[in-house]
Amino acid sequence: MRLEPIKNPSLARKIVPPVIALAATIVIASLLAMVAGANPFSVFGLILNGAFGSKFAILETLNRATPLIFTGLAVAVAFRAKFWNIGAEAQLYAGALMAVLLGTGVLPWPSVAILPVIVVAAVLAGALLLLVPAILKTRFGVDEVVTTLLFNFIFLLFISMLLEGPLKDPMGMGWPKSARLIPEARLPRIVEGLRLHWGFALAVIAAIGIWILQTRSTLGYEMRAVGLNRDAAAFAGIPVNTVLVKTALLSGGLAALAGFSEVAGLKGSLTLDLSPGFGYTGIIVAMLALLNPLAVVVAALFVAGIFVGADSMSRAADVPTYLADIMLATALLLMVLAIMLTRFRVVRD
Amino acid sequence: MEIIEILFTASFWAAAIRIASPLIFATLGELICERAGVLNLGIEGIMVAGAFAGWMAVYSGTGLWTGVCVAMIVGMLFGLLHSTLTVPFGLSQHVVGLGVTLLATSSTYYAYRLALPEVTSPPKIDAFQPFEIPILSDIPLLGPALFSQTPLTYLAFVLVAVVAVVLYRTPLGLAVRAAGENPAAVAAQGLSVTAIRMGAVMAGSGLMAVGGAFLTMSAFDSFFFEMVNGRGWICIALVVFGSWRPGKALLGAVLFAAFDALQIRVQQTSLGTLIPYQIFLMMPYILSILALILMSRRAEVPAALMVPFNKGER
């Protein structure tokens, strides 16, 4: 078999493969639920209800989506330029670390300045963390996939070292946990009384900002050109390495905001289990959104809904929560295939 | 000077060889995939799946070698999934690889939870025991290090030679290497690039899974979450460090493992108690990055690595 590009894909061509991919994902998840001895209809009912069935559930889903929007944007920005940042997890913790370093009462500044300073510091920390793999790539030709992946392990150990050493909360009863942020360093709630903080609004604003950058600015154009064809971009006079470094700085900064918003908006302190893999899940979010920053928001809500829903489904139906991870990995693989099939036809030799 | 003393103990070198074994399997597996032109980022998840599948098979009552075969078959199935998406369909090897890692890891954890819902500490199996090779194991220092290992470790070393011979001395190996260097030439010979690449990814994934199974069936005797812990990613670095050659990859794996064994021992010395243990745990990852930087200039990357081959295009 071989693949043949389709000149003018019909509407059905554009819609049918993704729909089949989604349906197949649901079928596979249903079979797995049946293996666990559960009724697939009730499993999906429980997931939906747990994700969107009540005011509490919806707020929980929005909260869970917040870090995923940031890491999803970080991945979308990087992958668009074919810079494979798999290190959003480490950059997330870099942002969280800044929130704790600056937000626990060490700054002698007026309280209105504290949050903006922390945001800038978090973005810089994440950007700098990704700058190292970016420079290793552009200067030494070291593949960024492996370096960013390995950085995740190194940085988490670094955080663990700090939490058991200088950052350890003396009031934490021996747990490796940082001191709590002072109230001025916390992100306030959007509406008083509702458990949803400004981190979510910030994430949506970031998505719109990235969309404008990608569609309306020279840098956005250059990033796309570098991603489409590095050699052609270089030939057209685009400074490829500079664009890659800028992409990395932007991507690392966005991922760091996820950690900042989790600490400042939700948790109030830093622990080693701050992120249950938000950095890696960001890859799924970005791919499901086809790397479109606005679609990242929708994809993050979808992915967060599945996770939140699966948590409550698991308690009720006795099906392991890992069903959610399987569903998302399956959706990722099938969706990448489906998107390709909207543009290519499989021809038999 | 405690460190020098450590270097001359047989138990240190025995540990180094033991730590190297799973890395040797998985690095060989990744090397075969990449030699054929496919980057397999599914490695981390495939190792998790292999670790569980082999252990679970033995726990359910099969023999140890049957368990190894089960792990290999599970690995090959994930290899089939990976290569179907990346070779004939030519999808992004980065995205598919990460997707396969996520899928293999999550389905393994799902299966574990279903199989053992109520366990707090994971059950143990009767794992592979060290087998002392007569006469050779009596050699001082070298004997206990190299010839008092479990059968799986011997298999790892034998496989390095087998893979090297197949890659460099057989028509099959030539076809695999050519598929990674110049697929158009392979197709011009009337061979199927798709079949060669898919076969290589499946074989390589099988080896990765056996590398994972080493952890649960030889190094330890039970399965727990996070046990692979980035070893797959380290193997990808080892392939680069070894310049895509089995012998050099073996050397890299043993050097790396020796360093890992050393840091465990240094932690227990008077020097080690002064330094936070996390610094020692970081060392393997930092070492991998340094190795990548050191070798990246010299490495002879397969020319068609990560380049999909579509017969329609010219």
XYZ file of C-alpha atoms in Angstrom:
663
model
C 0.000 0.000 0.000
C 0.982 3.601 -0.375
C -0.453 7.006 0.451
C -1.743 9.491 -2.077
C -2.527 13.108 -1.159
C -6.115 14.169 -1.814
C -6.326 17.454 -3.720
C -9.731 18.684 -2.581
C -10.959 16.585 0.314
C -14.760 16.428 0.534
C -16.622 17.359 3.703
C -17.215 13.672 4.459
C -13.474 13.046 4.058
C -12.785 15.658 6.696
C -15.398 14.479 9.194
C -15.738 10.703 8.922
C -12.226 9.536 10.002
C -12.136 11.576 13.261
C -15.668 10.432 14.129
C -14.703 6.799 13.555
C -11.582 7.331 15.697
C -13.677 8.686 18.550
C -16.237 5.882 18.206
C -13.495 3.250 18.159
C -11.990 4.734 21.323
C -15.356 4.421 23.063
C -15.797 0.843 21.834
C -12.331 -0.143 23.103
C -12.942 1.494 26.480
C -16.327 -0.277 26.705
C -14.695 -3.644 26.079
C -12.136 -2.912 28.790
C -14.889 -1.889 31.199
C -16.626 -5.190 30.447
C -13.374 -7.041 31.187
C -13.499 -5.373 34.602
C -17.023 -6.743 35.023
C -18.864 -3.454 34.645
C -21.673 -2.376 32.335
C -20.078 0.002 29.779
C -23.205 2.199 29.575
C -23.234 2.765 33.298
C -19.448 3.364 33.226
C -19.792 6.132 30.628
C -22.840 7.487 32.437
C -20.831 7.676 35.650
C -17.879 9.357 33.872
C -20.149 11.985 32.295
C -22.004 12.570 35.535
C -18.784 12.766 37.528
C -17.338 15.299 35.088
C -20.298 17.546 34.304
C -23.229 16.279 36.378
C -23.268 18.874 39.129
C -21.987 22.331 39.920
C -19.281 20.781 42.057
C -18.309 18.378 39.237
C -18.111 21.161 36.641
C -15.946 23.331 38.907
C -13.699 20.346 39.579
C -13.346 19.767 35.828
C -12.543 23.442 35.198
C -9.928 23.364 37.938
C -8.376 20.205 36.546
C -8.391 21.698 33.036
C -6.443 24.791 34.118
C -2.929 23.255 34.302
C -3.738 21.163 31.218
C -4.483 24.299 29.179
C -1.069 25.674 30.100
C 0.869 22.468 29.433
C -1.236 21.835 26.319
C -0.331 25.303 25.030
C 3.328 24.709 25.886
C 3.351 21.519 23.834
C 1.264 23.005 21.004
C 3.618 25.960 20.614
C 6.706 23.753 20.615
C 5.359 20.972 18.387
C 4.146 23.533 15.833
C 7.814 24.421 15.272
C 8.706 20.687 15.513
C 10.598 21.357 18.721
C 9.790 18.259 20.763
C 9.435 19.552 24.304
C 8.508 16.498 26.395
C 9.728 18.286 29.522
C 6.612 20.272 30.443
C 6.484 18.301 33.694
C 9.826 19.728 34.851
C 8.968 23.241 33.672
C 5.689 23.014 35.576
C 7.623 22.325 38.770
C 9.988 25.215 37.966
C 6.995 27.558 37.994
C 5.643 26.018 41.168
C 9.042 26.422 42.792
C 9.094 30.143 41.997
C 5.635 30.570 43.498
C 6.887 29.031 46.736
C 10.280 30.771 46.777
C 8.752 34.220 46.336
C 5.272 33.718 47.735
C 5.963 32.559 51.276
C 6.556 36.041 52.649
C 10.157 36.784 51.731
C 9.396 39.739 49.454
C 9.377 43.148 51.140
C 7.188 44.609 48.363
C 3.666 45.990 48.496
C 1.098 43.247 48.251
C -0.233 44.302 44.817
C 3.205 43.701 43.279
C 3.693 40.195 44.646
C 1.542 38.219 42.188
C 2.873 39.926 39.033
C 6.456 39.410 40.238
C 5.803 35.730 40.887
C 4.195 35.272 37.450
C 7.219 36.817 35.727
C 9.640 34.781 37.825
C 7.739 31.559 37.129
C 7.706 32.188 33.372
C 11.431 32.978 33.422
C 12.232 29.845 35.428
C 10.347 27.580 33.032
C 11.825 29.332 30.013
C 15.374 29.031 31.349
C 14.883 25.367 32.163
C 13.950 24.650 28.550
C 16.686 26.937 27.259
C 19.296 24.313 28.182
C 17.882 21.555 25.920
C 17.214 24.190 23.242
C 20.836 25.302 23.223
C 22.060 21.706 23.355
C 19.951 21.110 20.255
C 20.941 24.176 18.283
C 24.626 24.206 19.275
C 25.494 20.528 19.677
C 22.744 18.796 17.729
C 21.599 16.839 20.799
C 18.077 15.502 20.336
C 15.724 17.473 22.591
C 13.296 14.573 23.098
C 15.732 12.660 25.265
C 17.179 15.666 27.080
C 13.780 17.118 28.001
C 12.581 13.682 29.146
C 15.664 13.161 31.304
C 15.334 16.704 32.695
C 11.944 15.684 34.128
C 13.615 13.081 36.324
C 16.497 15.357 37.299
C 14.282 18.298 38.192
C 11.831 16.229 40.233
C 14.744 14.898 42.280
C 15.951 18.483 42.689
C 12.512 19.500 44.005
C 12.519 16.478 46.314
C 15.919 17.570 47.632
C 14.650 21.100 48.323
C 11.473 19.838 49.991
C 13.487 17.635 52.311
C 16.050 20.380 52.872
C 15.876 24.166 52.749
C 12.235 24.439 51.653
C 10.826 21.958 54.155
C 7.984 23.356 56.198
C 9.030 23.206 59.870
C 5.313 22.965 60.720
C 4.777 20.144 58.170
C 5.006 17.307 60.717
C 7.924 15.750 58.883
C 6.256 15.590 55.448
C 8.344 16.814 52.490
C 6.125 19.815 51.928
C 6.835 23.536 51.555
C 5.483 26.298 53.748
C 2.139 27.762 52.667
C 1.919 30.872 50.484
C 0.944 34.120 52.191
C -2.602 35.262 51.251
C -1.263 38.088 49.050
C 0.520 35.528 46.870
C -2.601 33.426 46.301
C -4.672 33.706 43.137
C -8.126 34.896 44.218
C -11.323 33.124 43.214
C -13.134 34.406 40.135
C -16.479 34.455 41.914
C -16.594 34.555 45.703
C -17.896 31.280 47.067
C -17.184 29.231 43.926
C -14.130 27.013 44.026
C -12.583 28.331 40.799
C -9.517 30.571 40.802
C -8.144 33.162 38.392
C -5.656 30.605 37.058
C -8.401 29.349 34.747
C -9.057 32.818 33.369
C -5.323 33.354 32.958
C -5.094 30.083 31.008
C -7.865 31.119 28.619
C -6.240 34.535 28.151
C -2.916 32.796 27.443
C -4.612 30.622 24.809
C -6.055 33.682 23.066
C -2.688 35.430 23.316
C -0.861 32.495 21.730
C -3.482 32.296 19.000
C -2.949 35.973 18.167
C 0.826 35.492 18.254
C 0.624 32.506 15.906
C -1.759 34.044 13.407
C -0.874 37.719 13.505
C 2.851 38.043 14.201
C 6.096 37.487 12.329
C 7.363 35.146 15.033
C 4.239 33.032 14.668
C 4.800 32.841 10.922
C 8.454 31.945 11.410
C 7.623 29.232 13.945
C 5.181 27.651 11.513
C 7.676 27.872 8.654
C 10.398 26.219 10.751
C 7.976 23.464 11.700
C 6.853 22.837 8.125
C 10.304 22.579 6.615
C 13.446 23.587 8.436
C 15.648 23.667 5.316
C 13.189 25.694 3.290
C 12.792 28.132 6.189
C 16.565 28.562 6.421
C 16.734 29.049 2.651
C 14.066 31.744 2.904
C 16.312 33.610 5.349
C 14.544 32.696 8.586
C 17.068 32.352 11.456
C 16.005 28.792 12.317
C 18.035 28.403 15.499
C 16.893 31.742 16.903
C 13.287 30.830 16.185
C 13.763 27.460 17.903
C 15.247 29.128 20.982
C 12.374 31.658 21.116
C 9.883 28.803 20.736
C 11.546 26.961 23.603
C 11.457 30.031 25.863
C 7.758 30.537 25.129
C 6.923 26.869 25.598
C 8.839 26.554 28.869
C 7.246 29.724 30.221
C 3.736 28.483 29.449
C 4.345 25.133 31.139
C 5.716 26.918 34.206
C 2.439 28.854 34.529
C 0.692 25.517 35.075
C 2.778 24.935 38.189
C 2.359 28.516 39.350
C -1.419 28.366 39.014
C -1.666 24.999 40.781
C 0.296 26.295 43.779
C -1.043 29.846 43.904
C -4.605 29.006 42.911
C -5.356 25.567 44.276
C -2.894 23.904 46.628
C -1.233 26.790 48.457
C 1.994 24.862 48.958
C 4.389 22.654 47.027
C 4.548 18.887 47.389
C 6.089 16.217 45.178
C 2.666 15.061 44.018
C 1.615 18.492 42.762
C 1.302 17.157 39.228
C -0.100 13.721 38.358
C 1.646 13.949 34.985
C 0.059 17.203 33.717
C 3.196 17.727 31.614
C 2.750 14.450 29.756
C -1.035 14.803 29.482
C -0.395 18.193 27.860
C 0.920 16.272 24.852
C -2.424 14.502 24.469
C -4.305 17.781 24.915
C -2.181 19.512 22.267
C -2.500 16.671 19.766
C -6.267 16.338 20.223
C -6.453 20.103 19.634
C -4.430 19.660 16.422
C -1.940 22.127 17.940
C -4.499 24.959 17.656
C -4.232 27.151 20.798
C -7.947 27.907 21.002
C -8.847 24.254 20.556
C -6.401 23.473 23.387
C -8.935 24.977 25.817
C -11.685 22.662 24.551
C -9.391 19.622 24.488
C -8.188 20.364 28.020
C -11.792 20.509 29.252
C -12.503 17.189 27.514
C -9.397 15.499 28.935
C -9.963 16.969 32.412
C -13.573 15.800 32.258
C -12.484 12.251 31.498
C -10.023 12.253 34.407
C -12.418 13.812 36.923
C -15.265 11.607 35.706
C -13.124 8.467 35.829
C -12.152 9.225 39.426
C -15.772 9.231 40.583
C -16.691 6.347 38.227
C -13.902 4.270 39.716
C -15.233 4.745 43.230
C -18.780 3.802 42.180
C -18.233 1.025 39.620
C -15.013 -0.524 40.885
C -13.231 -0.085 37.538
C -9.602 1.124 37.870
C -9.144 4.842 37.034
C -6.407 3.838 34.580
C -9.279 3.318 32.136
C -9.138 7.095 31.615
C -5.447 6.978 30.692
C -6.051 4.097 28.291
C -8.923 5.988 26.644
C -6.797 9.092 26.162
C -3.782 7.199 24.797
C -6.072 5.323 22.396
C -7.795 8.547 21.362
C -4.390 10.133 20.734
C -3.134 7.322 18.483
C -6.395 6.914 16.564
C -6.860 10.667 16.156
C -3.368 11.142 14.675
C -4.199 8.367 12.215
C -7.628 9.831 11.452
C -6.242 13.304 10.779
C -3.768 11.823 8.320
C -6.601 9.952 6.574
C -8.495 13.216 6.048
C -5.668 14.341 3.774
C -4.363 11.103 2.237
C -5.914 8.176 0.456
C -4.603 4.645 0.979
C -3.925 3.058 -2.401
C -3.229 -0.634 -2.996
C -0.284 -1.421 -5.235
C 39.972 6.334 49.087
C 37.021 4.182 49.842
C 35.972 4.679 46.220
C 39.127 3.005 44.884
C 38.540 0.088 47.235
C 34.981 -0.288 45.949
C 36.274 -0.570 42.384
C 38.263 -3.664 43.350
C 35.442 -5.616 44.952
C 33.807 -8.416 43.011
C 30.360 -7.525 44.371
C 30.642 -4.084 42.781
C 31.312 -5.483 39.308
C 28.671 -8.170 39.790
C 26.158 -5.418 40.581
C 27.304 -3.390 37.569
C 26.711 -6.323 35.224
C 23.326 -6.984 36.849
C 22.253 -3.338 36.463
C 23.501 -3.332 32.871
C 21.477 -6.393 31.807
C 18.018 -4.836 31.318
C 19.671 -1.852 29.649
C 21.502 -4.161 27.230
C 18.258 -5.848 26.125
C 16.370 -2.595 25.684
C 19.278 -0.727 24.074
C 19.708 -3.542 21.537
C 15.976 -3.360 20.869
C 16.028 0.382 20.277
C 19.182 0.032 18.181
C 17.482 -2.458 15.836
C 14.478 -0.130 15.407
C 16.652 2.913 14.730
C 18.986 1.029 12.386
C 15.913 0.310 10.262
C 14.980 4.007 10.363
C 12.335 4.087 13.109
C 12.734 5.942 16.420
C 10.766 3.941 18.983
C 9.745 6.160 21.899
C 7.383 3.399 22.977
C 10.398 1.856 24.728
C 9.577 3.107 28.234
C 6.007 1.791 28.150
C 6.965 -1.437 26.404
C 9.464 -2.124 29.197
C 6.686 -1.588 31.774
C 4.393 -3.941 29.868
C 7.139 -6.569 29.538
C 8.003 -6.325 33.223
C 4.371 -6.976 34.145
C 3.561 -9.590 31.479
C 6.563 -11.811 32.246
C 6.043 -11.590 35.977
C 2.279 -12.139 35.735
C 2.745 -15.215 33.553
C 5.099 -16.789 36.104
C 2.825 -15.739 38.968
C -0.066 -17.509 37.183
C 1.963 -20.718 37.075
C 4.036 -20.838 33.886
C 7.778 -21.519 33.839
C 10.305 -18.711 33.915
C 11.330 -19.060 30.270
C 7.687 -19.152 29.201
C 7.315 -15.894 31.126
C 10.172 -14.383 29.137
C 8.447 -15.476 25.914
C 5.136 -13.975 27.063
C 6.894 -10.673 27.770
C 8.511 -10.773 24.342
C 5.207 -11.454 22.587
C 3.512 -8.579 24.436
C 6.407 -6.336 23.415
C 6.109 -7.441 19.795
C 2.384 -6.671 19.796
C 3.082 -3.111 20.922
C 5.813 -3.039 18.279
C 3.234 -4.092 15.702
C 0.968 -1.231 16.795
C 3.840 1.271 16.710
C 5.161 0.176 13.346
C 1.734 -0.047 11.696
C 1.155 3.599 12.527
C 4.675 4.865 11.795
C 5.737 2.778 8.793
C 2.927 2.270 6.268
C 0.966 5.273 7.525
C 4.106 7.343 8.109
C 2.739 9.107 11.211
C 4.989 11.185 13.475
C 7.332 8.796 15.257
C 7.541 11.162 18.211
C 3.795 11.334 18.783
C 3.110 7.649 18.106
C 6.017 6.579 20.320
C 4.815 8.656 23.248
C 1.275 7.428 22.613
C 2.453 3.816 22.712
C 4.318 4.500 25.963
C 1.177 6.008 27.509
C -1.006 3.171 26.227
C 1.361 0.386 27.308
C 1.884 1.910 30.756
C -1.783 2.626 31.459
C -3.035 -0.724 30.165
C -0.394 -2.467 32.283
C -1.521 -0.629 35.409
C -5.155 -1.355 34.512
C -4.390 -5.060 34.123
C -2.435 -5.105 37.378
C -5.296 -3.519 39.298
C -7.781 -5.973 37.757
C -5.600 -9.004 38.412
C -4.648 -8.037 41.969
C -7.340 -5.696 43.295
C -6.753 -6.111 46.990
C -2.987 -6.325 47.431
C -0.997 -3.914 49.528
C 2.425 -5.445 48.949
C 2.912 -7.056 45.537
C 3.281 -10.856 45.617
C 6.630 -12.472 44.846
C 7.595 -15.130 42.319
C 10.518 -17.574 42.305
C 12.771 -15.481 40.106
C 15.796 -16.548 38.058
C 18.672 -17.567 40.348
C 22.376 -16.967 39.673
C 23.973 -19.811 37.760
C 27.689 -20.258 38.417
C 29.537 -21.330 35.314
C 32.022 -24.021 36.413
C 35.749 -23.103 36.424
C 35.170 -19.623 34.931
C 33.357 -18.426 38.048
C 36.467 -19.248 40.107
C 38.557 -16.550 38.389
C 39.211 -13.843 40.981
C 37.236 -10.585 40.544
C 36.139 -11.458 36.991
C 34.540 -14.796 37.928
C 31.946 -13.573 40.421
C 31.270 -10.487 38.285
C 30.738 -12.137 34.916
C 30.111 -15.819 35.507
C 27.866 -15.967 38.583
C 24.910 -14.150 37.025
C 21.372 -15.250 36.207
C 20.731 -16.949 32.836
C 18.990 -13.808 31.517
C 22.223 -11.836 31.914
C 24.134 -14.426 29.905
C 21.384 -14.209 27.298
C 21.837 -10.417 27.123
C 25.554 -10.777 26.372
C 24.962 -13.528 23.819
C 22.343 -11.358 22.114
C 24.847 -8.533 21.633
C 26.993 -10.888 19.571
C 23.969 -12.299 17.736
C 22.627 -8.857 16.830
C 26.093 -7.713 15.719
C 26.567 -10.766 13.498
C 23.085 -10.511 12.017
C 23.437 -6.773 11.366
C 26.874 -6.906 9.757
C 27.262 -10.421 8.354
C 23.880 -11.438 6.918
C 21.703 -10.276 3.996
C 18.908 -9.644 6.518
C 21.138 -7.286 8.509
C 22.219 -5.532 5.328
C 18.561 -5.041 4.391
C 17.759 -3.634 7.863
C 20.691 -1.210 7.773
C 19.878 -0.172 4.213
C 16.246 0.492 5.199
C 17.607 3.001 7.697
C 20.172 4.536 5.380
C 18.705 4.481 1.895
C 15.211 2.993 1.721
C 14.807 3.877 -1.970
C 17.731 1.589 -2.792
C 16.093 -1.215 -0.818
C 12.862 -0.757 -2.736
C 14.832 -0.728 -6.021
C 16.142 -4.185 -5.084
C 12.566 -5.400 -5.019
C 12.480 -5.664 -1.222
C 9.662 -4.238 0.878
C 10.889 -1.367 3.068
C 7.610 -1.571 4.960
C 8.077 -5.244 5.835
C 11.721 -4.776 6.869
C 10.991 -1.783 9.072
C 7.918 -3.337 10.676
C 9.818 -6.545 11.344
C 12.700 -4.623 12.886
C 10.395 -2.593 15.157
C 8.590 -5.743 16.282
C 11.827 -7.597 17.005
C 13.266 -4.564 18.786
C 10.124 -4.073 20.858
C 10.259 -7.738 21.870
C 13.772 -7.186 23.220
C 12.681 -4.040 25.091
C 9.950 -6.060 26.791
C 12.472 -8.744 27.811
C 14.592 -5.924 29.264
C 11.584 -4.932 31.350
C 10.954 -8.541 32.324
C 14.537 -8.775 33.616
C 13.541 -6.326 36.338
C 10.653 -8.404 37.674
C 12.076 -11.867 36.983
C 15.780 -11.559 37.683
C 16.779 -8.295 39.385
C 13.732 -8.368 41.693
C 10.921 -10.874 42.161
C 7.798 -8.725 42.074
C 6.176 -5.981 40.030
C 5.600 -2.477 41.307
C 4.591 0.806 39.662
C 7.299 3.191 38.496
C 9.830 0.362 38.492
C 11.154 1.108 34.990
C 11.680 4.706 36.098
C 13.131 6.249 32.941
C 15.379 3.326 32.005
C 13.822 3.326 28.537
C 14.790 6.949 27.937
C 18.299 6.203 29.186
C 18.534 3.386 26.616
C 17.715 5.856 23.841
C 20.674 7.916 25.033
C 22.812 4.747 25.134
C 22.016 4.013 21.484
C 23.380 7.438 20.540
C 26.348 6.962 22.868
C 27.078 3.640 21.166
C 26.930 5.216 17.697
C 24.235 2.712 16.700
C 26.711 -0.214 17.071
C 25.864 -3.218 19.303
C 29.380 -3.610 20.734
C 29.751 0.043 21.651
C 26.216 0.068 23.046
C 27.168 -2.840 25.311
C 30.229 -0.928 26.468
C 28.077 2.127 27.138
C 25.520 0.107 29.105
C 28.198 -1.511 31.281
C 30.001 1.803 31.889
C 26.724 3.429 32.776
C 25.758 0.581 35.093
C 29.181 0.624 36.750
C 28.682 4.282 37.514
C 25.209 3.546 38.872
C 26.547 0.737 41.062
C 29.311 3.044 42.264
C 26.942 5.835 43.285
C 24.866 3.388 45.337
C 28.018 2.361 47.221
C 29.392 5.874 47.625
C 26.091 6.866 49.247
C 26.964 4.541 52.126
C 30.476 5.931 52.676
C 31.356 8.829 54.972
C 31.476 11.108 51.910
C 28.036 9.974 50.819
C 26.307 10.908 54.057
C 27.294 14.540 53.537
C 25.514 14.817 50.194
C 21.711 14.603 49.757
C 20.780 11.202 48.290
C 18.860 12.901 45.472
C 22.161 14.092 44.001
C 23.217 10.465 43.619
C 19.890 9.497 42.103
C 20.246 12.322 39.544
C 23.608 11.025 38.371
C 22.365 8.409 35.866
C 20.202 10.986 34.094
C 22.899 13.671 34.118
C 25.412 11.123 32.866
C 23.091 10.214 29.975
C 22.811 13.859 28.942
C 26.591 14.313 29.147
C 27.060 11.190 27.035
C 24.682 12.610 24.428
C 26.575 15.906 24.304
C 29.910 14.116 24.072
C 28.884 11.764 21.290
C 26.435 13.838 19.273
C 29.140 15.387 17.080
C 30.767 12.075 16.257
C 27.699 9.902 15.978
C 26.842 8.432 12.594
C 23.068 8.757 12.656
C 21.231 6.424 10.237
C 20.503 8.762 7.337
C 16.814 7.857 7.028
C 16.059 7.795 10.770
C 12.587 9.274 11.328
C 12.061 9.686 7.557
C 8.924 7.831 6.450
C 9.175 6.009 3.151
C 6.291 6.256 0.739
C 6.750 4.447 -2.545
C 4.541 6.917 -4.343
C 6.989 9.765 -3.792
C 10.091 10.354 -5.810
